[in-house]
């Protein structure tokens, strides 16, 4: 039987990520499965996000690079949890080191809730590779492969 970790709220998320407003793109972690090496996070997209002022004011869509960043953030959380690292305590964080095969399938707009899925596909010392997907209402909006690497703060 798979053991799921408890949900992480914003306070716990901030223990794992160095990001702060306006660059934190994970509102909640819904589940973490250490055995499967997977995580599901949530980003609620609201019209008052700072990037909507310029992208695009009359027809706002979330920039694709920020969707990838949100996926990188949940990947970093999963990597930290699996390795037992808390940045504030241990002095290490996971950085985004690469993205491959990134595809965007549909725009993300204000009012959408993005479910951020990441699965470990490869692990080697301080580096982890993930297959990641962002979905809105079970519809794929972005798929990518991400590489994260741990470095001393």
PDB file of N, CA, C and O in Angstrom, residues 58-115:
ATOM      1  N   UNK A  58      -5.997  43.204 -22.022  1.00  0.00           N
ATOM      2  CA  UNK A  58      -7.348  43.065 -22.568  1.00  0.00           C
ATOM      3  C   UNK A  58      -7.791  41.606 -22.727  1.00  0.00           C
ATOM      4  O   UNK A  58      -8.972  41.331 -22.888  1.00  0.00           O
ATOM      5  N   UNK A  59      -6.866  40.691 -22.726  1.00  0.00           N
ATOM      6  CA  UNK A  59      -7.167  39.262 -22.804  1.00  0.00           C
ATOM      7  C   UNK A  59      -6.089  38.514 -22.012  1.00  0.00           C
ATOM      8  O   UNK A  59      -5.169  37.936 -22.577  1.00  0.00           O
ATOM      9  N   UNK A  60      -6.194  38.569 -20.666  1.00  0.00           N
ATOM     10  CA  UNK A  60      -5.111  38.034 -19.836  1.00  0.00           C
ATOM     11  C   UNK A  60      -4.934  36.521 -19.954  1.00  0.00           C
ATOM     12  O   UNK A  60      -5.898  35.767 -19.894  1.00  0.00           O
ATOM     13  N   UNK A  61      -3.669  36.108 -20.168  1.00  0.00           N
ATOM     14  CA  UNK A  61      -3.298  34.695 -20.087  1.00  0.00           C
ATOM     15  C   UNK A  61      -2.024  34.584 -19.245  1.00  0.00           C
ATOM     16  O   UNK A  61      -1.197  35.485 -19.243  1.00  0.00           O
ATOM     17  N   UNK A  62      -1.914  33.497 -18.540  1.00  0.00           N
ATOM     18  CA  UNK A  62      -0.723  33.271 -17.714  1.00  0.00           C
ATOM     19  C   UNK A  62       0.445  32.945 -18.635  1.00  0.00           C
ATOM     20  O   UNK A  62       0.327  32.061 -19.494  1.00  0.00           O
ATOM     21  N   UNK A  63       1.571  33.633 -18.477  1.00  0.00           N
ATOM     22  CA  UNK A  63       2.741  33.324 -19.308  1.00  0.00           C
ATOM     23  C   UNK A  63       3.178  31.863 -19.152  1.00  0.00           C
ATOM     24  O   UNK A  63       3.244  31.339 -18.035  1.00  0.00           O
ATOM     25  N   UNK A  64       3.480  31.226 -20.268  1.00  0.00           N
ATOM     26  CA  UNK A  64       3.893  29.826 -20.246  1.00  0.00           C
ATOM     27  C   UNK A  64       5.107  29.584 -19.381  1.00  0.00           C
ATOM     28  O   UNK A  64       5.207  28.567 -18.696  1.00  0.00           O
ATOM     29  N   UNK A  65       6.037  30.521 -19.384  1.00  0.00           N
ATOM     30  CA  UNK A  65       7.251  30.353 -18.584  1.00  0.00           C
ATOM     31  C   UNK A  65       6.915  30.291 -17.088  1.00  0.00           C
ATOM     32  O   UNK A  65       7.591  29.609 -16.328  1.00  0.00           O
ATOM     33  N   UNK A  66       5.830  30.943 -16.668  1.00  0.00           N
ATOM     34  CA  UNK A  66       5.428  30.886 -15.262  1.00  0.00           C
ATOM     35  C   UNK A  66       4.730  29.576 -14.930  1.00  0.00           C
ATOM     36  O   UNK A  66       4.798  29.110 -13.788  1.00  0.00           O
ATOM     37  N   UNK A  67       4.077  28.970 -15.915  1.00  0.00           N
ATOM     38  CA  UNK A  67       3.510  27.629 -15.712  1.00  0.00           C
ATOM     39  C   UNK A  67       4.652  26.637 -15.500  1.00  0.00           C
ATOM     40  O   UNK A  67       4.607  25.803 -14.599  1.00  0.00           O
ATOM     41  N   UNK A  68       5.696  26.755 -16.319  1.00  0.00           N
ATOM     42  CA  UNK A  68       6.878  25.900 -16.150  1.00  0.00           C
ATOM     43  C   UNK A  68       7.526  26.157 -14.794  1.00  0.00           C
ATOM     44  O   UNK A  68       7.944  25.227 -14.101  1.00  0.00           O
ATOM     45  N   UNK A  69       7.595  27.411 -14.382  1.00  0.00           N
ATOM     46  CA  UNK A  69       8.148  27.744 -13.059  1.00  0.00           C
ATOM     47  C   UNK A  69       7.332  27.095 -11.947  1.00  0.00           C
ATOM     48  O   UNK A  69       7.897  26.572 -10.983  1.00  0.00           O
ATOM     49  N   UNK A  70       6.011  27.106 -12.058  1.00  0.00           N
ATOM     50  CA  UNK A  70       5.168  26.453 -11.058  1.00  0.00           C
ATOM     51  C   UNK A  70       5.467  24.956 -10.997  1.00  0.00           C
ATOM     52  O   UNK A  70       5.566  24.380  -9.906  1.00  0.00           O
ATOM     53  N   UNK A  71       5.641  24.332 -12.154  1.00  0.00           N
ATOM     54  CA  UNK A  71       6.004  22.914 -12.189  1.00  0.00           C
ATOM     55  C   UNK A  71       7.386  22.689 -11.583  1.00  0.00           C
ATOM     56  O   UNK A  71       7.616  21.696 -10.887  1.00  0.00           O
ATOM     57  N   UNK A  72       8.309  23.600 -11.832  1.00  0.00           N
ATOM     58  CA  UNK A  72       9.650  23.497 -11.232  1.00  0.00           C
ATOM     59  C   UNK A  72       9.573  23.624  -9.720  1.00  0.00           C
ATOM     60  O   UNK A  72      10.302  22.931  -8.994  1.00  0.00           O
ATOM     61  N   UNK A  73       8.701  24.497  -9.225  1.00  0.00           N
ATOM     62  CA  UNK A  73       8.572  24.669  -7.777  1.00  0.00           C
ATOM     63  C   UNK A  73       8.040  23.401  -7.109  1.00  0.00           C
ATOM     64  O   UNK A  73       8.574  22.972  -6.083  1.00  0.00           O
ATOM     65  N   UNK A  74       7.008  22.748  -7.690  1.00  0.00           N
ATOM     66  CA  UNK A  74       6.536  21.504  -7.070  1.00  0.00           C
ATOM     67  C   UNK A  74       7.586  20.408  -7.195  1.00  0.00           C
ATOM     68  O   UNK A  74       7.728  19.586  -6.289  1.00  0.00           O
ATOM     69  N   UNK A  75       8.348  20.412  -8.289  1.00  0.00           N
ATOM     70  CA  UNK A  75       9.430  19.437  -8.442  1.00  0.00           C
ATOM     71  C   UNK A  75      10.493  19.642  -7.367  1.00  0.00           C
ATOM     72  O   UNK A  75      11.003  18.680  -6.788  1.00  0.00           O
ATOM     73  N   UNK A  76      10.835  20.902  -7.095  1.00  0.00           N
ATOM     74  CA  UNK A  76      11.799  21.208  -6.041  1.00  0.00           C
ATOM     75  C   UNK A  76      11.312  20.779  -4.664  1.00  0.00           C
ATOM     76  O   UNK A  76      12.084  20.281  -3.842  1.00  0.00           O
ATOM     77  N   UNK A  77      10.017  20.966  -4.420  1.00  0.00           N
ATOM     78  CA  UNK A  77       9.451  20.512  -3.143  1.00  0.00           C
ATOM     79  C   UNK A  77       9.572  19.000  -3.031  1.00  0.00           C
ATOM     80  O   UNK A  77      10.020  18.472  -2.009  1.00  0.00           O
ATOM     81  N   UNK A  78       9.186  18.281  -4.092  1.00  0.00           N
ATOM     82  CA  UNK A  78       9.262  16.822  -4.061  1.00  0.00           C
ATOM     83  C   UNK A  78      10.703  16.350  -3.872  1.00  0.00           C
ATOM     84  O   UNK A  78      10.959  15.454  -3.066  1.00  0.00           O
ATOM     85  N   UNK A  79      11.631  16.938  -4.587  1.00  0.00           N
ATOM     86  CA  UNK A  79      13.041  16.560  -4.441  1.00  0.00           C
ATOM     87  C   UNK A  79      13.500  16.765  -2.999  1.00  0.00           C
ATOM     88  O   UNK A  79      14.150  15.895  -2.418  1.00  0.00           O
ATOM     89  N   UNK A  80      13.146  17.889  -2.416  1.00  0.00           N
ATOM     90  CA  UNK A  80      13.537  18.179  -1.031  1.00  0.00           C
ATOM     91  C   UNK A  80      12.923  17.179  -0.059  1.00  0.00           C
ATOM     92  O   UNK A  80      13.599  16.694   0.852  1.00  0.00           O
ATOM     93  N   UNK A  81      11.638  16.885  -0.233  1.00  0.00           N
ATOM     94  CA  UNK A  81      10.961  15.928   0.650  1.00  0.00           C
ATOM     95  C   UNK A  81      11.601  14.550   0.527  1.00  0.00           C
ATOM     96  O   UNK A  81      11.884  13.894   1.537  1.00  0.00           O
ATOM     97  N   UNK A  82      11.853  14.110  -0.705  1.00  0.00           N
ATOM     98  CA  UNK A  82      12.423  12.773  -0.899  1.00  0.00           C
ATOM     99  C   UNK A  82      13.835  12.657  -0.339  1.00  0.00           C
ATOM    100  O   UNK A  82      14.235  11.595   0.139  1.00  0.00           O
ATOM    101  N   UNK A  83      14.597  13.758  -0.379  1.00  0.00           N
ATOM    102  CA  UNK A  83      15.965  13.742   0.142  1.00  0.00           C
ATOM    103  C   UNK A  83      16.035  14.168   1.613  1.00  0.00           C
ATOM    104  O   UNK A  83      17.105  14.175   2.213  1.00  0.00           O
ATOM    105  N   UNK A  84      14.890  14.570   2.174  1.00  0.00           N
ATOM    106  CA  UNK A  84      14.865  14.990   3.576  1.00  0.00           C
ATOM    107  C   UNK A  84      15.556  16.318   3.817  1.00  0.00           C
ATOM    108  O   UNK A  84      16.142  16.534   4.875  1.00  0.00           O
ATOM    109  N   UNK A  85      15.500  17.217   2.828  1.00  0.00           N
ATOM    110  CA  UNK A  85      16.173  18.517   2.919  1.00  0.00           C
ATOM    111  C   UNK A  85      15.159  19.619   3.185  1.00  0.00           C
ATOM    112  O   UNK A  85      14.145  19.707   2.498  1.00  0.00           O
ATOM    113  N   UNK A  86      15.442  20.450   4.173  1.00  0.00           N
ATOM    114  CA  UNK A  86      14.686  21.688   4.371  1.00  0.00           C
ATOM    115  C   UNK A  86      15.691  22.828   4.237  1.00  0.00           C
ATOM    116  O   UNK A  86      16.649  22.913   5.009  1.00  0.00           O
ATOM    117  N   UNK A  87      15.508  23.686   3.241  1.00  0.00           N
ATOM    118  CA  UNK A  87      16.505  24.721   2.946  1.00  0.00           C
ATOM    119  C   UNK A  87      16.920  25.564   4.138  1.00  0.00           C
ATOM    120  O   UNK A  87      18.105  25.800   4.340  1.00  0.00           O
ATOM    121  N   UNK A  88      15.986  26.013   4.943  1.00  0.00           N
ATOM    122  CA  UNK A  88      16.324  26.886   6.079  1.00  0.00           C
ATOM    123  C   UNK A  88      17.185  26.168   7.111  1.00  0.00           C
ATOM    124  O   UNK A  88      18.012  26.774   7.759  1.00  0.00           O
ATOM    125  N   UNK A  89      16.992  24.864   7.228  1.00  0.00           N
ATOM    126  CA  UNK A  89      17.726  24.075   8.220  1.00  0.00           C
ATOM    127  C   UNK A  89      19.029  23.532   7.641  1.00  0.00           C
ATOM    128  O   UNK A  89      20.088  23.639   8.247  1.00  0.00           O
ATOM    129  N   UNK A  90      18.947  22.958   6.438  1.00  0.00           N
ATOM    130  CA  UNK A  90      20.082  22.240   5.858  1.00  0.00           C
ATOM    131  C   UNK A  90      20.962  23.082   4.943  1.00  0.00           C
ATOM    132  O   UNK A  90      22.061  22.664   4.588  1.00  0.00           O
ATOM    133  N   UNK A  91      20.470  24.254   4.510  1.00  0.00           N
ATOM    134  CA  UNK A  91      21.278  25.140   3.686  1.00  0.00           C
ATOM    135  C   UNK A  91      21.392  24.747   2.228  1.00  0.00           C
ATOM    136  O   UNK A  91      22.305  25.194   1.540  1.00  0.00           O
ATOM    137  N   UNK A  92      20.492  23.888   1.729  1.00  0.00           N
ATOM    138  CA  UNK A  92      20.475  23.489   0.323  1.00  0.00           C
ATOM    139  C   UNK A  92      19.101  23.784  -0.268  1.00  0.00           C
ATOM    140  O   UNK A  92      18.090  23.631   0.412  1.00  0.00           O
ATOM    141  N   UNK A  93      19.075  24.180  -1.536  1.00  0.00           N
ATOM    142  CA  UNK A  93      17.815  24.295  -2.265  1.00  0.00           C
ATOM    143  C   UNK A  93      17.984  23.657  -3.637  1.00  0.00           C
ATOM    144  O   UNK A  93      19.108  23.498  -4.127  1.00  0.00           O
ATOM    145  N   UNK A  94      16.871  23.307  -4.219  1.00  0.00           N
ATOM    146  CA  UNK A  94      16.880  22.754  -5.571  1.00  0.00           C
ATOM    147  C   UNK A  94      16.615  23.873  -6.570  1.00  0.00           C
ATOM    148  O   UNK A  94      15.647  24.605  -6.447  1.00  0.00           O
ATOM    149  N   UNK A  95      17.514  23.976  -7.537  1.00  0.00           N
ATOM    150  CA  UNK A  95      17.399  24.953  -8.617  1.00  0.00           C
ATOM    151  C   UNK A  95      16.931  24.253  -9.884  1.00  0.00           C
ATOM    152  O   UNK A  95      17.304  23.104 -10.132  1.00  0.00           O
ATOM    153  N   UNK A  96      16.187  24.973 -10.713  1.00  0.00           N
ATOM    154  CA  UNK A  96      15.836  24.477 -12.032  1.00  0.00           C
ATOM    155  C   UNK A  96      17.095  24.505 -12.887  1.00  0.00           C
ATOM    156  O   UNK A  96      17.738  25.540 -13.034  1.00  0.00           O
ATOM    157  N   UNK A  97      17.465  23.357 -13.447  1.00  0.00           N
ATOM    158  CA  UNK A  97      18.687  23.259 -14.235  1.00  0.00           C
ATOM    159  C   UNK A  97      18.420  23.005 -15.711  1.00  0.00           C
ATOM    160  O   UNK A  97      19.319  23.148 -16.540  1.00  0.00           O
ATOM    161  N   UNK A  98      17.183  22.618 -16.043  1.00  0.00           N
ATOM    162  CA  UNK A  98      16.894  22.381 -17.445  1.00  0.00           C
ATOM    163  C   UNK A  98      15.442  22.027 -17.678  1.00  0.00           C
ATOM    164  O   UNK A  98      14.748  21.565 -16.773  1.00  0.00           O
ATOM    165  N   UNK A  99      14.991  22.281 -18.899  1.00  0.00           N
ATOM    166  CA  UNK A  99      13.635  21.920 -19.330  1.00  0.00           C
ATOM    167  C   UNK A  99      13.730  21.397 -20.761  1.00  0.00           C
ATOM    168  O   UNK A  99      14.373  22.015 -21.607  1.00  0.00           O
ATOM    169  N   UNK A 100      13.135  20.256 -20.999  1.00  0.00           N
ATOM    170  CA  UNK A 100      13.142  19.641 -22.327  1.00  0.00           C
ATOM    171  C   UNK A 100      11.718  19.283 -22.737  1.00  0.00           C
ATOM    172  O   UNK A 100      10.867  18.998 -21.887  1.00  0.00           O
ATOM    173  N   UNK A 101      11.512  19.262 -24.049  1.00  0.00           N
ATOM    174  CA  UNK A 101      10.253  18.796 -24.620  1.00  0.00           C
ATOM    175  C   UNK A 101       9.037  19.522 -24.041  1.00  0.00           C
ATOM    176  O   UNK A 101       8.007  18.898 -23.770  1.00  0.00           O
ATOM    177  N   UNK A 102       9.160  20.818 -23.849  1.00  0.00           N
ATOM    178  CA  UNK A 102       8.065  21.607 -23.283  1.00  0.00           C
ATOM    179  C   UNK A 102       7.052  21.937 -24.369  1.00  0.00           C
ATOM    180  O   UNK A 102       7.416  22.428 -25.442  1.00  0.00           O
ATOM    181  N   UNK A 103       5.780  21.659 -24.055  1.00  0.00           N
ATOM    182  CA  UNK A 103       4.687  21.936 -24.984  1.00  0.00           C
ATOM    183  C   UNK A 103       3.530  22.570 -24.225  1.00  0.00           C
ATOM    184  O   UNK A 103       3.189  22.133 -23.122  1.00  0.00           O
ATOM    185  N   UNK A 104       2.930  23.580 -24.844  1.00  0.00           N
ATOM    186  CA  UNK A 104       1.757  24.240 -24.276  1.00  0.00           C
ATOM    187  C   UNK A 104       0.551  23.870 -25.122  1.00  0.00           C
ATOM    188  O   UNK A 104       0.590  23.978 -26.351  1.00  0.00           O
ATOM    189  N   UNK A 105      -0.522  23.461 -24.474  1.00  0.00           N
ATOM    190  CA  UNK A 105      -1.685  22.939 -25.189  1.00  0.00           C
ATOM    191  C   UNK A 105      -2.864  23.906 -25.226  1.00  0.00           C
ATOM    192  O   UNK A 105      -3.659  23.860 -26.149  1.00  0.00           O
ATOM    193  N   UNK A 106      -3.000  24.747 -24.200  1.00  0.00           N
ATOM    194  CA  UNK A 106      -4.073  25.739 -24.182  1.00  0.00           C
ATOM    195  C   UNK A 106      -3.725  26.826 -23.184  1.00  0.00           C
ATOM    196  O   UNK A 106      -2.974  26.602 -22.247  1.00  0.00           O
ATOM    197  N   UNK A 107      -4.288  28.030 -23.359  1.00  0.00           N
ATOM    198  CA  UNK A 107      -3.986  29.125 -22.428  1.00  0.00           C
ATOM    199  C   UNK A 107      -4.578  28.883 -21.031  1.00  0.00           C
ATOM    200  O   UNK A 107      -5.599  28.215 -20.887  1.00  0.00           O
ATOM    201  N   UNK A 108      -3.906  29.447 -20.034  1.00  0.00           N
ATOM    202  CA  UNK A 108      -4.407  29.466 -18.665  1.00  0.00           C
ATOM    203  C   UNK A 108      -4.858  30.897 -18.394  1.00  0.00           C
ATOM    204  O   UNK A 108      -4.109  31.843 -18.637  1.00  0.00           O
ATOM    205  N   UNK A 109      -6.085  31.039 -17.907  1.00  0.00           N
ATOM    206  CA  UNK A 109      -6.692  32.357 -17.738  1.00  0.00           C
ATOM    207  C   UNK A 109      -7.134  32.556 -16.290  1.00  0.00           C
ATOM    208  O   UNK A 109      -7.234  31.591 -15.522  1.00  0.00           O
ATOM    209  N   UNK A 110      -7.402  33.816 -15.898  1.00  0.00           N
ATOM    210  CA  UNK A 110      -7.890  34.060 -14.545  1.00  0.00           C
ATOM    211  C   UNK A 110      -9.126  33.211 -14.238  1.00  0.00           C
ATOM    212  O   UNK A 110     -10.008  33.045 -15.090  1.00  0.00           O
ATOM    213  N   UNK A 111      -9.142  32.654 -13.034  1.00  0.00           N
ATOM    214  CA  UNK A 111     -10.232  31.779 -12.620  1.00  0.00           C
ATOM    215  C   UNK A 111      -9.882  30.309 -12.725  1.00  0.00           C
ATOM    216  O   UNK A 111     -10.549  29.465 -12.125  1.00  0.00           O
ATOM    217  N   UNK A 112      -8.819  29.980 -13.483  1.00  0.00           N
ATOM    218  CA  UNK A 112      -8.397  28.588 -13.601  1.00  0.00           C
ATOM    219  C   UNK A 112      -7.674  28.132 -12.334  1.00  0.00           C
ATOM    220  O   UNK A 112      -6.996  28.918 -11.668  1.00  0.00           O
ATOM    221  N   UNK A 113      -7.825  26.847 -12.027  1.00  0.00           N
ATOM    222  CA  UNK A 113      -7.024  26.195 -10.990  1.00  0.00           C
ATOM    223  C   UNK A 113      -6.129  25.195 -11.712  1.00  0.00           C
ATOM    224  O   UNK A 113      -6.624  24.289 -12.380  1.00  0.00           O
ATOM    225  N   UNK A 114      -4.824  25.396 -11.582  1.00  0.00           N
ATOM    226  CA  UNK A 114      -3.864  24.520 -12.263  1.00  0.00           C
ATOM    227  C   UNK A 114      -3.414  23.433 -11.291  1.00  0.00           C
ATOM    228  O   UNK A 114      -2.884  23.738 -10.216  1.00  0.00           O
ATOM    229  N   UNK A 115      -3.606  22.184 -11.688  1.00  0.00           N
ATOM    230  CA  UNK A 115      -3.078  21.068 -10.915  1.00  0.00           C
ATOM    231  C   UNK A 115      -1.718  20.732 -11.495  1.00  0.00           C
ATOM    232  O   UNK A 115      -1.581  20.485 -12.698  1.00  0.00           O
TER     233      UNK A 115
END
